[in-house]
mmCIF file of C-alpha atoms in Angstrom:
data_model
loop_
_atom_site.group_PDB
_atom_site.id
_atom_site.type_symbol
_atom_site.label_atom_id
_atom_site.label_comp_id
_atom_site.label_asym_id
_atom_site.label_seq_id
_atom_site.Cartn_x
_atom_site.Cartn_y
_atom_site.Cartn_z
ATOM 1 C CA MET A 1 -13.075 -130.563 -79.783
ATOM 2 C CA ASP A 2 -16.221 -129.740 -81.745
ATOM 3 C CA ARG A 3 -17.132 -131.294 -85.089
ATOM 4 C CA THR A 4 -15.610 -128.443 -87.092
ATOM 5 C CA GLY A 5 -12.378 -128.707 -85.158
ATOM 6 C CA LEU A 6 -12.381 -132.472 -85.565
ATOM 7 C CA ASP A 7 -12.801 -132.175 -89.337
ATOM 8 C CA ARG A 8 -9.931 -129.691 -89.460
ATOM 9 C CA SER A 9 -7.772 -132.141 -87.517
ATOM 10 C CA TRP A 10 -8.443 -134.956 -89.958
ATOM 11 C CA ARG A 11 -7.834 -132.603 -92.903
ATOM 12 C CA ARG A 12 -4.481 -131.702 -91.391
ATOM 13 C CA ALA A 13 -3.796 -135.414 -91.077
ATOM 14 C CA GLY A 14 -4.710 -135.796 -94.739
ATOM 15 C CA ARG A 15 -2.148 -133.165 -95.718
ATOM 16 C CA PHE A 16 0.408 -135.000 -93.564
ATOM 17 C CA LEU A 17 -0.566 -138.234 -95.274
ATOM 18 C CA LEU A 18 0.245 -136.747 -98.676
ATOM 19 C CA ALA A 19 3.564 -135.519 -97.340
ATOM 20 C CA ALA A 20 4.246 -138.957 -95.884
ATOM 21 C CA VAL A 21 3.486 -140.954 -99.034
ATOM 22 C CA PRO A 22 7.211 -141.109 -99.978
ATOM 23 C CA LEU A 23 7.719 -143.086 -96.768
ATOM 24 C CA PHE A 24 5.894 -145.894 -98.521
ATOM 25 C CA GLY A 25 9.015 -146.323 -100.612
ATOM 26 C CA LEU A 26 9.550 -148.950 -97.907
ATOM 27 C CA LEU A 27 7.076 -151.036 -99.872
ATOM 28 C CA ALA A 28 8.221 -153.292 -102.659
ATOM 29 C CA GLY A 29 6.941 -152.498 -106.117
ATOM 30 C CA CYS A 30 6.288 -148.793 -105.641
ATOM 31 C CA SER A 31 3.952 -147.467 -108.315
ATOM 32 C CA GLY A 32 5.285 -146.034 -111.520
ATOM 33 C CA GLY A 33 4.094 -143.089 -113.500
ATOM 34 C CA GLY A 34 0.711 -144.602 -114.242
ATOM 35 C CA GLY A 35 1.111 -144.779 -118.012
ATOM 36 C CA ALA A 36 -1.414 -146.685 -120.083
ATOM 37 C CA SER A 37 -0.912 -150.418 -120.430
ATOM 38 C CA ALA A 38 -1.247 -152.173 -123.784
ATOM 39 C CA SER A 39 -3.767 -154.604 -122.359
ATOM 40 C CA LYS A 40 -5.395 -154.332 -118.960
ATOM 41 C CA PRO A 41 -7.857 -156.921 -117.701
ATOM 42 C CA ARG A 42 -11.444 -155.800 -117.502
ATOM 43 C CA VAL A 43 -12.427 -154.693 -114.008
ATOM 44 C CA SER A 44 -15.914 -155.404 -112.692
ATOM 45 C CA GLY A 45 -17.423 -154.569 -109.330
ATOM 46 C CA GLN A 46 -16.454 -151.967 -106.752
ATOM 47 C CA TYR A 47 -13.376 -151.968 -104.518
ATOM 48 C CA ALA A 48 -12.707 -150.272 -101.183
ATOM 49 C CA PHE A 49 -9.359 -148.428 -101.087
ATOM 50 C CA TRP A 50 -7.567 -146.248 -98.541
ATOM 51 C CA PRO A 51 -6.586 -143.536 -99.032
ATOM 52 C CA MET A 52 -9.279 -142.791 -101.561
ATOM 53 C CA PRO A 53 -8.613 -141.265 -104.984
ATOM 54 C CA PRO A 54 -7.038 -138.955 -105.982
ATOM 55 C CA ASP A 55 -4.387 -140.297 -103.555
ATOM 56 C CA ASP A 56 -2.466 -143.472 -104.285
ATOM 57 C CA PRO A 57 -4.072 -146.469 -102.537
ATOM 58 C CA HIS A 58 -2.099 -148.481 -99.980
ATOM 59 C CA ILE A 59 -4.886 -150.533 -98.375
ATOM 60 C CA GLN A 60 -7.601 -152.558 -100.122
ATOM 61 C CA PHE A 61 -10.411 -154.380 -98.334
ATOM 62 C CA LEU A 62 -10.546 -157.974 -99.557
ATOM 63 C CA ARG A 63 -13.306 -159.808 -97.708
ATOM 64 C CA SER A 64 -14.784 -160.769 -94.351
ATOM 65 C CA LEU A 65 -14.758 -164.199 -92.720
ATOM 66 C CA ASN A 66 -17.662 -164.849 -90.359
ATOM 67 C CA THR A 67 -18.459 -168.561 -90.788
ATOM 68 C CA ALA A 68 -16.976 -171.798 -92.104
ATOM 69 C CA ASP A 69 -19.101 -171.300 -95.212
ATOM 70 C CA ASP A 70 -17.012 -168.240 -96.073
ATOM 71 C CA LEU A 71 -14.034 -170.565 -96.525
ATOM 72 C CA THR A 72 -15.841 -173.003 -98.808
ATOM 73 C CA GLY A 73 -18.128 -170.578 -100.629
ATOM 74 C CA GLU A 74 -21.133 -172.631 -99.550
ATOM 75 C CA THR A 75 -24.147 -171.470 -97.561
ATOM 76 C CA ALA A 76 -26.318 -173.344 -95.106
ATOM 77 C CA SER A 77 -29.342 -174.748 -96.893
ATOM 78 C CA ALA A 78 -32.932 -174.038 -95.899
ATOM 79 C CA LEU A 79 -33.339 -177.762 -95.157
ATOM 80 C CA SER A 80 -30.309 -177.707 -92.843
ATOM 81 C CA LYS A 81 -31.772 -174.773 -90.935
ATOM 82 C CA LEU A 82 -35.138 -176.545 -90.713
ATOM 83 C CA VAL A 83 -33.664 -179.826 -89.452
ATOM 84 C CA PHE A 84 -30.937 -178.546 -87.153
ATOM 85 C CA GLY A 85 -32.162 -175.031 -86.335
ATOM 86 C CA GLU A 86 -30.363 -171.720 -86.435
ATOM 87 C CA ASP A 87 -28.295 -172.429 -83.299
ATOM 88 C CA GLU A 88 -26.807 -175.540 -84.871
ATOM 89 C CA VAL A 89 -25.860 -173.595 -87.964
ATOM 90 C CA ASN A 90 -24.178 -171.009 -85.705
ATOM 91 C CA GLU A 91 -21.812 -173.713 -84.452
ATOM 92 C CA SER A 92 -19.831 -173.050 -87.631
ATOM 93 C CA ALA A 93 -19.756 -169.295 -87.022
ATOM 94 C CA ILE A 94 -17.410 -166.939 -85.210
ATOM 95 C CA ASN A 95 -19.306 -165.392 -82.318
ATOM 96 C CA LYS A 96 -17.269 -162.619 -80.685
ATOM 97 C CA PRO A 97 -13.662 -162.341 -81.860
ATOM 98 C CA TYR A 98 -10.870 -160.647 -79.972
ATOM 99 C CA GLY A 99 -7.117 -161.255 -80.457
ATOM 100 C CA VAL A 100 -5.898 -162.650 -83.779
ATOM 101 C CA ASP A 101 -2.780 -163.965 -85.495
ATOM 102 C CA MET A 102 -2.005 -165.554 -88.866
ATOM 103 C CA HIS A 103 0.592 -168.190 -89.672
ATOM 104 C CA SER A 104 1.119 -170.609 -92.576
ATOM 105 C CA GLY A 105 -2.267 -169.984 -94.154
ATOM 106 C CA ARG A 106 -4.201 -170.236 -90.894
ATOM 107 C CA ILE A 107 -5.957 -167.390 -89.089
ATOM 108 C CA TYR A 108 -6.176 -167.956 -85.315
ATOM 109 C CA ILE A 109 -8.994 -165.991 -83.663
ATOM 110 C CA CYS A 110 -9.739 -165.739 -79.946
ATOM 111 C CA ASP A 111 -13.520 -166.122 -79.589
ATOM 112 C CA ILE A 112 -14.480 -164.880 -76.135
ATOM 113 C CA ARG A 113 -18.018 -166.193 -76.426
ATOM 114 C CA ARG A 114 -16.976 -169.685 -77.486
ATOM 115 C CA ASN A 115 -14.137 -169.690 -74.926
ATOM 116 C CA GLY A 116 -11.811 -171.085 -77.571
ATOM 117 C CA VAL A 117 -9.540 -170.217 -80.464
ATOM 118 C CA VAL A 118 -11.158 -170.509 -83.896
ATOM 119 C CA VAL A 119 -8.803 -171.652 -86.653
ATOM 120 C CA MET A 120 -9.752 -170.518 -90.161
ATOM 121 C CA ASP A 121 -7.600 -172.783 -92.332
ATOM 122 C CA LEU A 122 -7.329 -171.087 -95.722
ATOM 123 C CA GLN A 123 -5.435 -173.966 -97.303
ATOM 124 C CA LYS A 124 -7.830 -176.731 -96.279
ATOM 125 C CA LYS A 125 -10.860 -174.414 -96.415
ATOM 126 C CA GLN A 126 -12.100 -175.580 -93.057
ATOM 127 C CA MET A 127 -12.782 -174.183 -89.614
ATOM 128 C CA ARG A 128 -11.910 -175.844 -86.307
ATOM 129 C CA ILE A 129 -11.717 -174.767 -82.663
ATOM 130 C CA LEU A 130 -8.904 -175.138 -80.125
ATOM 131 C CA GLY A 131 -9.146 -175.317 -76.370
ATOM 132 C CA ILE A 132 -12.834 -176.044 -75.793
ATOM 133 C CA THR A 133 -12.525 -179.566 -74.361
ATOM 134 C CA GLY A 134 -10.450 -181.320 -71.742
ATOM 135 C CA PHE A 135 -8.878 -180.366 -68.449
ATOM 136 C CA ASN A 136 -6.808 -177.619 -70.026
ATOM 137 C CA SER A 137 -9.644 -175.937 -71.894
ATOM 138 C CA LEU A 138 -9.683 -172.170 -72.292
ATOM 139 C CA ALA A 139 -11.901 -169.908 -70.156
ATOM 140 C CA ASN A 140 -11.515 -166.423 -71.681
ATOM 141 C CA PRO A 141 -8.878 -166.286 -74.431
ATOM 142 C CA VAL A 142 -8.112 -162.665 -75.324
ATOM 143 C CA ASP A 143 -4.924 -162.822 -77.384
ATOM 144 C CA VAL A 144 -2.992 -165.333 -79.456
ATOM 145 C CA THR A 145 0.409 -165.414 -81.112
ATOM 146 C CA VAL A 146 2.072 -168.062 -83.256
ATOM 147 C CA ALA A 147 5.846 -168.519 -83.104
ATOM 148 C CA ASP A 148 8.031 -169.190 -86.124
ATOM 149 C CA ASP A 149 8.035 -172.921 -85.317
ATOM 150 C CA GLY A 150 4.218 -173.019 -85.274
ATOM 151 C CA GLN A 151 3.721 -173.200 -81.503
ATOM 152 C CA ILE A 152 0.592 -171.326 -80.436
ATOM 153 C CA TYR A 153 0.479 -169.163 -77.279
ATOM 154 C CA VAL A 154 -2.917 -168.082 -75.931
ATOM 155 C CA ALA A 155 -3.408 -165.468 -73.204
ATOM 156 C CA ASP A 156 -6.341 -166.419 -70.969
ATOM 157 C CA ASN A 157 -7.171 -163.630 -68.528
ATOM 158 C CA GLU A 158 -9.683 -165.739 -66.592
ATOM 159 C CA ARG A 159 -7.402 -168.713 -66.029
ATOM 160 C CA ASN A 160 -4.576 -166.203 -65.383
ATOM 161 C CA ALA A 161 -2.295 -168.230 -67.613
ATOM 162 C CA VAL A 162 -0.772 -168.598 -71.053
ATOM 163 C CA LEU A 163 -1.698 -171.917 -72.638
ATOM 164 C CA VAL A 164 0.621 -173.369 -75.260
ATOM 165 C CA PHE A 165 -0.397 -175.624 -78.150
ATOM 166 C CA ASP A 166 2.102 -177.329 -80.443
ATOM 167 C CA SER A 167 2.321 -176.899 -84.203
ATOM 168 C CA ASN A 168 -0.261 -179.680 -84.627
ATOM 169 C CA GLU A 169 -2.691 -177.682 -82.443
ATOM 170 C CA ARG A 170 -2.473 -180.111 -79.519
ATOM 171 C CA PHE A 171 -2.226 -178.841 -75.949
ATOM 172 C CA SER A 172 1.380 -178.761 -74.780
ATOM 173 C CA ARG A 173 1.842 -176.838 -71.508
ATOM 174 C CA VAL A 174 0.700 -173.876 -69.451
ATOM 175 C CA PHE A 175 2.529 -170.891 -67.920
ATOM 176 C CA GLY A 176 1.238 -168.952 -64.929
ATOM 177 C CA HIS A 177 1.869 -167.727 -61.394
ATOM 178 C CA ASP A 178 0.282 -165.598 -58.679
ATOM 179 C CA GLY A 179 -0.349 -162.006 -59.756
ATOM 180 C CA PHE A 180 -0.468 -162.947 -63.427
ATOM 181 C CA LYS A 181 -3.277 -161.692 -65.681
ATOM 182 C CA PRO A 182 -2.132 -161.968 -69.302
ATOM 183 C CA VAL A 183 -3.960 -159.818 -71.857
ATOM 184 C CA GLY A 184 -1.431 -159.574 -74.691
ATOM 185 C CA VAL A 185 1.240 -161.958 -76.036
ATOM 186 C CA VAL A 186 3.914 -161.994 -78.728
ATOM 187 C CA THR A 187 6.970 -164.122 -79.430
ATOM 188 C CA HIS A 188 10.333 -163.205 -80.877
ATOM 189 C CA GLY A 189 13.057 -165.827 -81.105
ATOM 190 C CA ASP A 190 13.084 -167.821 -77.874
ATOM 191 C CA ARG A 191 11.224 -165.153 -75.913
ATOM 192 C CA LEU A 192 7.590 -164.687 -75.040
ATOM 193 C CA TYR A 193 6.501 -161.157 -74.106
ATOM 194 C CA VAL A 194 3.302 -160.975 -72.036
ATOM 195 C CA CYS A 195 1.275 -157.900 -71.014
ATOM 196 C CA ASN A 196 0.412 -158.577 -67.364
ATOM 197 C CA LEU A 197 -2.585 -156.495 -66.338
ATOM 198 C CA ASP A 198 -2.208 -157.258 -62.616
ATOM 199 C CA ALA A 199 1.394 -156.048 -62.366
ATOM 200 C CA GLN A 200 0.931 -153.431 -65.120
ATOM 201 C CA ASN A 201 4.109 -154.516 -66.806
ATOM 202 C CA VAL A 202 5.403 -156.744 -69.577
ATOM 203 C CA GLU A 203 6.917 -160.050 -68.497
ATOM 204 C CA ILE A 204 9.701 -161.545 -70.603
ATOM 205 C CA LEU A 205 9.544 -165.345 -70.503
ATOM 206 C CA ASP A 206 11.538 -168.155 -72.014
ATOM 207 C CA ARG A 207 8.882 -169.395 -74.421
ATOM 208 C CA GLN A 208 9.894 -173.048 -74.036
ATOM 209 C CA THR A 209 10.003 -173.247 -70.225
ATOM 210 C CA GLY A 210 7.908 -170.271 -69.120
ATOM 211 C CA ASN A 211 10.704 -169.097 -66.812
ATOM 212 C CA GLN A 212 10.830 -165.326 -66.362
ATOM 213 C CA VAL A 213 13.993 -163.761 -67.763
ATOM 214 C CA GLY A 214 13.063 -160.111 -67.299
ATOM 215 C CA THR A 215 10.336 -157.476 -67.101
ATOM 216 C CA ILE A 216 9.521 -154.226 -68.858
ATOM 217 C CA GLY A 217 7.987 -151.270 -67.037
ATOM 218 C CA GLY A 218 5.608 -151.080 -64.117
ATOM 219 C CA PRO A 219 2.697 -148.937 -62.930
ATOM 220 C CA GLY A 220 3.052 -145.203 -63.447
ATOM 221 C CA ASP A 221 2.749 -142.293 -65.840
ATOM 222 C CA GLU A 222 6.375 -141.810 -66.829
ATOM 223 C CA ASP A 223 8.167 -143.020 -69.937
ATOM 224 C CA GLY A 224 8.509 -146.792 -69.759
ATOM 225 C CA GLN A 225 5.595 -147.180 -67.331
ATOM 226 C CA PHE A 226 2.006 -148.318 -67.852
ATOM 227 C CA ARG A 227 -1.528 -147.993 -66.588
ATOM 228 C CA VAL A 228 -3.206 -150.610 -68.789
ATOM 229 C CA PRO A 229 -0.677 -152.400 -71.036
ATOM 230 C CA LEU A 230 -2.831 -154.217 -73.577
ATOM 231 C CA GLY A 231 -1.563 -154.481 -77.159
ATOM 232 C CA ILE A 232 1.926 -155.816 -77.884
ATOM 233 C CA ASP A 233 4.059 -156.788 -80.870
ATOM 234 C CA CYS A 234 7.706 -156.973 -81.959
ATOM 235 C CA ASP A 235 9.449 -155.671 -85.054
ATOM 236 C CA ALA A 236 11.983 -157.629 -87.116
ATOM 237 C CA ASP A 237 14.827 -156.507 -84.820
ATOM 238 C CA GLY A 238 13.049 -157.680 -81.682
ATOM 239 C CA ASN A 239 12.073 -154.217 -80.438
ATOM 240 C CA VAL A 240 8.881 -154.367 -78.383
ATOM 241 C CA TYR A 241 5.879 -152.076 -78.976
ATOM 242 C CA VAL A 242 3.257 -151.791 -76.224
ATOM 243 C CA VAL A 243 -0.096 -149.988 -76.256
ATOM 244 C CA ASP A 244 -1.158 -148.460 -72.938
ATOM 245 C CA MET A 245 -4.926 -148.269 -73.283
ATOM 246 C CA MET A 246 -5.508 -146.027 -70.256
ATOM 247 C CA ARG A 247 -2.826 -143.488 -71.183
ATOM 248 C CA CYS A 248 -3.633 -143.706 -74.927
ATOM 249 C CA ARG A 249 0.045 -144.138 -75.605
ATOM 250 C CA LEU A 250 2.218 -146.385 -77.775
ATOM 251 C CA GLN A 251 5.706 -147.076 -76.380
ATOM 252 C CA LYS A 252 8.727 -148.730 -77.961
ATOM 253 C CA PHE A 253 11.391 -150.697 -76.077
ATOM 254 C CA SER A 254 14.552 -152.577 -76.933
ATOM 255 C CA PRO A 255 14.410 -156.393 -76.649
ATOM 256 C CA GLU A 256 15.855 -156.048 -73.122
ATOM 257 C CA GLY A 257 13.251 -153.478 -72.088
ATOM 258 C CA GLU A 258 15.091 -150.177 -72.504
ATOM 259 C CA PHE A 259 12.698 -147.341 -73.354
ATOM 260 C CA ILE A 260 13.252 -146.003 -76.897
ATOM 261 C CA GLY A 261 10.342 -143.689 -77.675
ATOM 262 C CA ALA A 262 6.608 -143.131 -77.585
ATOM 263 C CA VAL A 263 3.717 -141.482 -79.374
ATOM 264 C CA GLY A 264 0.128 -140.634 -78.598
ATOM 265 C CA ALA A 265 -2.152 -139.057 -76.036
ATOM 266 C CA MET A 266 -5.909 -138.972 -75.535
ATOM 267 C CA GLY A 267 -7.519 -136.935 -78.282
ATOM 268 C CA ASP A 268 -9.940 -136.945 -81.181
ATOM 269 C CA PHE A 269 -7.593 -136.249 -84.072
ATOM 270 C CA ALA A 270 -5.265 -138.364 -86.190
ATOM 271 C CA GLY A 271 -2.114 -139.338 -84.318
ATOM 272 C CA SER A 272 -3.925 -139.382 -80.961
ATOM 273 C CA PHE A 273 -5.977 -142.219 -79.470
ATOM 274 C CA ALA A 274 -9.237 -142.650 -77.576
ATOM 275 C CA ARG A 275 -9.517 -146.402 -76.959
ATOM 276 C CA PRO A 276 -6.428 -148.058 -78.462
ATOM 277 C CA LYS A 277 -6.490 -151.842 -78.341
ATOM 278 C CA GLN A 278 -4.125 -154.193 -80.141
ATOM 279 C CA ILE A 279 -1.269 -153.514 -82.556
ATOM 280 C CA ALA A 280 0.779 -155.167 -85.272
ATOM 281 C CA VAL A 281 4.193 -154.383 -86.741
ATOM 282 C CA ASP A 282 5.117 -155.505 -90.238
ATOM 283 C CA ARG A 283 8.497 -156.503 -91.639
ATOM 284 C CA ASP A 284 9.171 -152.930 -92.807
ATOM 285 C CA GLY A 285 8.614 -151.518 -89.341
ATOM 286 C CA ILE A 286 5.192 -150.012 -90.055
ATOM 287 C CA VAL A 287 3.031 -150.039 -86.914
ATOM 288 C CA TYR A 288 -0.746 -150.579 -87.104
ATOM 289 C CA VAL A 289 -2.804 -149.434 -84.096
ATOM 290 C CA ILE A 290 -6.474 -150.361 -83.624
ATOM 291 C CA ASP A 291 -8.704 -147.752 -81.964
ATOM 292 C CA ALA A 292 -12.151 -148.972 -80.925
ATOM 293 C CA ALA A 293 -13.495 -145.427 -80.508
ATOM 294 C CA PHE A 294 -12.191 -144.046 -83.799
ATOM 295 C CA GLN A 295 -13.200 -147.408 -85.317
ATOM 296 C CA ASN A 296 -10.129 -147.414 -87.510
ATOM 297 C CA VAL A 297 -6.493 -148.411 -87.815
ATOM 298 C CA GLN A 298 -3.769 -145.765 -87.709
ATOM 299 C CA MET A 299 -0.426 -146.528 -89.333
ATOM 300 C CA PHE A 300 2.923 -145.128 -88.179
ATOM 301 C CA ASP A 301 6.484 -145.663 -89.348
ATOM 302 C CA SER A 302 9.236 -146.817 -86.983
ATOM 303 C CA GLN A 303 9.915 -143.183 -86.040
ATOM 304 C CA PHE A 304 6.240 -142.737 -85.056
ATOM 305 C CA ARG A 305 5.445 -140.503 -88.010
ATOM 306 C CA LEU A 306 1.801 -140.881 -89.013
ATOM 307 C CA LEU A 307 1.427 -142.458 -92.453
ATOM 308 C CA MET A 308 -2.328 -142.894 -92.912
ATOM 309 C CA HIS A 309 -5.450 -144.436 -91.417
ATOM 310 C CA PHE A 310 -8.083 -146.791 -92.793
ATOM 311 C CA GLY A 311 -11.570 -147.933 -91.811
ATOM 312 C CA SER A 312 -14.425 -146.216 -90.024
ATOM 313 C CA ALA A 313 -17.882 -146.998 -88.675
ATOM 314 C CA GLY A 314 -20.571 -147.942 -91.184
ATOM 315 C CA GLU A 315 -21.869 -150.776 -93.308
ATOM 316 C CA PHE A 316 -19.705 -150.334 -96.389
ATOM 317 C CA PRO A 317 -17.108 -152.966 -97.399
ATOM 318 C CA GLY A 318 -14.293 -152.846 -94.861
ATOM 319 C CA ALA A 319 -16.249 -150.914 -92.216
ATOM 320 C CA MET A 320 -15.380 -151.514 -88.562
ATOM 321 C CA ASN A 321 -17.619 -152.081 -85.549
ATOM 322 C CA LEU A 322 -15.761 -152.074 -82.233
ATOM 323 C CA PRO A 323 -12.469 -153.300 -83.737
ATOM 324 C CA VAL A 324 -10.056 -154.844 -81.265
ATOM 325 C CA GLY A 325 -7.611 -157.360 -82.758
ATOM 326 C CA ILE A 326 -5.097 -156.984 -85.578
ATOM 327 C CA CYS A 327 -2.288 -158.982 -87.135
ATOM 328 C CA VAL A 328 -0.109 -158.768 -90.239
ATOM 329 C CA SER A 329 0.941 -161.686 -92.432
ATOM 330 C CA GLU A 330 3.779 -161.299 -94.919
ATOM 331 C CA ASP A 331 2.807 -164.375 -96.945
ATOM 332 C CA GLY A 332 -0.993 -164.511 -96.975
ATOM 333 C CA ALA A 333 -1.977 -162.507 -100.059
ATOM 334 C CA GLN A 334 -2.063 -165.566 -102.326
ATOM 335 C CA TYR A 335 -5.146 -166.898 -100.519
ATOM 336 C CA PHE A 336 -7.143 -163.839 -101.570
ATOM 337 C CA ALA A 337 -5.773 -163.298 -105.080
ATOM 338 C CA ASP A 338 -9.251 -163.420 -106.616
ATOM 339 C CA ARG A 339 -10.327 -160.466 -104.460
ATOM 340 C CA VAL A 340 -7.460 -158.121 -105.363
ATOM 341 C CA HIS A 341 -8.005 -155.347 -107.906
ATOM 342 C CA PRO A 342 -5.812 -156.139 -110.953
ATOM 343 C CA GLY A 343 -4.238 -152.693 -110.681
ATOM 344 C CA PHE A 344 -3.237 -153.184 -107.025
ATOM 345 C CA ALA A 345 -0.086 -155.082 -105.982
ATOM 346 C CA PRO A 346 -0.491 -156.557 -102.475
ATOM 347 C CA LYS A 347 2.585 -157.035 -100.334
ATOM 348 C CA ARG A 348 1.044 -158.348 -97.132
ATOM 349 C CA VAL A 349 -2.281 -159.110 -95.487
ATOM 350 C CA VAL A 350 -3.776 -157.259 -92.515
ATOM 351 C CA VAL A 351 -6.495 -159.006 -90.488
ATOM 352 C CA VAL A 352 -8.795 -157.019 -88.166
ATOM 353 C CA THR A 353 -11.362 -158.462 -85.744
ATOM 354 C CA ASN A 354 -14.575 -156.597 -84.893
ATOM 355 C CA GLN A 355 -16.694 -157.542 -81.906
ATOM 356 C CA PHE A 356 -19.938 -156.802 -83.712
ATOM 357 C CA PRO A 357 -21.311 -157.533 -87.216
ATOM 358 C CA PRO A 358 -21.470 -157.245 -90.123
ATOM 359 C CA PHE A 359 -17.737 -157.912 -90.634
ATOM 360 C CA LEU A 360 -16.372 -159.919 -87.704
ATOM 361 C CA VAL A 361 -13.022 -160.856 -89.247
ATOM 362 C CA SER A 362 -11.971 -158.450 -92.005
ATOM 363 C CA VAL A 363 -9.064 -159.073 -94.359
ATOM 364 C CA TYR A 364 -7.227 -156.220 -96.090
ATOM 365 C CA ALA A 365 -4.270 -156.107 -98.469
ATOM 366 C CA MET A 366 -1.485 -153.616 -97.885
ATOM 367 C CA GLY A 367 0.487 -152.716 -101.003
ATOM 368 C CA ASP A 368 0.728 -150.266 -103.855
ATOM 369 C CA ARG A 369 -0.638 -149.362 -107.268
ATOM 370 C CA ARG A 370 0.809 -151.494 -110.050
ATOM 371 C CA PRO A 371 3.021 -149.875 -112.691
ATOM 372 C CA GLY A 372 1.038 -149.160 -115.825
ATOM 373 C CA TRP A 373 -2.157 -148.438 -113.884
ATOM 374 C CA SER A 374 -3.180 -144.863 -113.231
ATOM 375 C CA ILE A 375 -5.045 -143.545 -110.227
ATOM 376 C CA ALA A 376 -7.940 -142.888 -112.620
ATOM 377 C CA ASP A 377 -7.940 -146.580 -113.550
ATOM 378 C CA LEU A 378 -8.426 -147.569 -109.911
ATOM 379 C CA SER A 379 -10.809 -144.767 -109.020
ATOM 380 C CA ALA A 380 -13.181 -145.880 -111.802
ATOM 381 C CA SER A 381 -14.082 -148.907 -109.660
ATOM 382 C CA ALA A 382 -13.472 -147.437 -106.187
ATOM 383 C CA GLU A 383 -16.193 -147.254 -103.540
ATOM 384 C CA ILE A 384 -16.921 -143.829 -102.069
ATOM 385 C CA LEU A 385 -16.137 -144.329 -98.392
ATOM 386 C CA PRO A 386 -16.730 -142.239 -95.268
ATOM 387 C CA THR A 387 -13.718 -140.249 -94.115
ATOM 388 C CA GLY A 388 -14.035 -141.485 -90.544
ATOM 389 C CA THR A 389 -14.808 -138.066 -89.084
ATOM 390 C CA GLU A 390 -18.521 -138.812 -88.730
ATOM 391 C CA GLY A 391 -18.292 -141.622 -86.175
ATOM 392 C CA ASN A 392 -16.018 -140.225 -83.490
ATOM 393 C CA SER A 393 -18.538 -139.019 -80.906
ATOM 394 C CA GLU A 394 -17.317 -141.929 -78.789
ATOM 395 C CA ALA A 395 -13.772 -140.586 -79.005
ATOM 396 C CA ARG A 396 -14.913 -137.188 -77.794
ATOM 397 C CA ARG A 397 -16.948 -138.776 -74.977
ATOM 398 C CA LEU A 398 -13.948 -140.790 -73.826
ATOM 399 C CA GLN A 399 -11.748 -137.708 -73.936
ATOM 400 C CA ILE A 400 -13.769 -136.073 -71.157
ATOM 401 C CA SER A 401 -14.575 -139.314 -69.291
ATOM 402 C CA PRO A 402 -12.755 -139.704 -65.947
ATOM 403 C CA ASP A 403 -11.676 -143.253 -66.798
ATOM 404 C CA GLN A 404 -11.941 -146.040 -69.317
ATOM 405 C CA PRO A 405 -13.241 -149.563 -68.839
ATOM 406 C CA GLU A 406 -10.835 -152.308 -67.899
ATOM 407 C CA PRO A 407 -10.065 -154.587 -70.875
ATOM 408 C CA THR A 408 -11.973 -157.630 -69.674
ATOM 409 C CA GLY A 409 -12.184 -158.942 -73.204
ATOM 410 C CA ASP A 410 -15.918 -158.334 -73.529
ATOM 411 C CA ASP A 411 -17.215 -154.836 -74.187
ATOM 412 C CA GLN A 412 -20.885 -154.869 -73.336
ATOM 413 C CA SER A 413 -22.326 -152.955 -76.260
ATOM 414 C CA PRO A 414 -21.266 -151.544 -79.612
ATOM 415 C CA PRO A 415 -20.413 -147.832 -79.858
ATOM 416 C CA ASN A 416 -23.851 -146.872 -81.142
ATOM 417 C CA GLY A 417 -25.364 -148.026 -77.863
ATOM 418 C CA GLN A 418 -27.511 -150.735 -79.443
ATOM 419 C CA PRO A 419 -27.947 -154.006 -77.564
ATOM 420 C CA ASP A 420 -25.626 -156.883 -78.366
ATOM 421 C CA PRO A 421 -27.015 -158.444 -81.550
ATOM 422 C CA GLN A 422 -25.138 -161.693 -81.028
ATOM 423 C CA PRO A 423 -26.774 -164.665 -79.214
ATOM 424 C CA LYS A 424 -25.604 -165.149 -75.653
ATOM 425 C CA ASN A 425 -24.150 -168.443 -74.530
#
């Protein structure tokens, strides 16, 4: 599709977005009529919203987290850099993030260059790293999920195993077998669902013992089958959503693995995919799909109707640069209250990881306009953002490419073809 056709596609998606706005009645605190408030706090600075005015906003970019200093508000001093050098300062930095999850005020980030899981503790305002020492250290962690009881499950596609840490972040046990290459993990109840790249299926494990209790799918191009199962998450009812990166398809299954429905195909317009990676499903059943070629997140309801998209390539607040990981937290907005526009009511937090700077771990709020605030009130301090149609040459290239790269967990270069700006280990 040429540029003109691509723009038309996104404009059609925009019209669909406006038609789909009532679906956001799923959100608590839907906006009122926008009447004037007797006293509104003064708003300073600029805020990044999606969709942009004159539409009602549902996503606001809050901030990025790249180093431990971002948690404390401090910066490395010139003397520290002189004494210890830049490399020492980088020991407190995220290097190349991949899979991500958030639980109890902690963001868990797979860092494929550190070969560990970085923990950004928002409560204690500190950063620490799991799995980098000892016999059971991580080799290439690509996805992480935290169960309701705080146990942490890490998919390591080099060790061909899932490593488990307890709620105190101490190593507990390891699951694995021949023909096992885990690239995506999620828990629901007593089950652990694992995308197995070798078998091209989803294994259902007892999350306490690691014993297999079932499988979902297998290699193929039919409904319920996969070519590269990569992203995985569950909704509140235990239904399982799986992204097939090679087929550019999102499939939904019952907890026992019965095929329910699917959406997506390779394309360069909203509702299609070019390089889909990981996904998240919130408590209301809204599905968030990362696409590394579009450099955005597309949002669908539980019936696979497109709601909206946010993000694009660039250097503006909330821009994306080879995004790959995503998670949703229902209780994390309080940690970013000082970053929320006073006219925006956040309901949950969305965290996105990018493999390249400037925003390695980006935090967004998903919510709605507050009653008493008009769209004009918010647009007065809204950034003018790219639509996302300018940066999709990679999507068009992938559409005509005979294949896509295997998800090794380390894409070699950002979409603009520039060399990796991060230091190599």
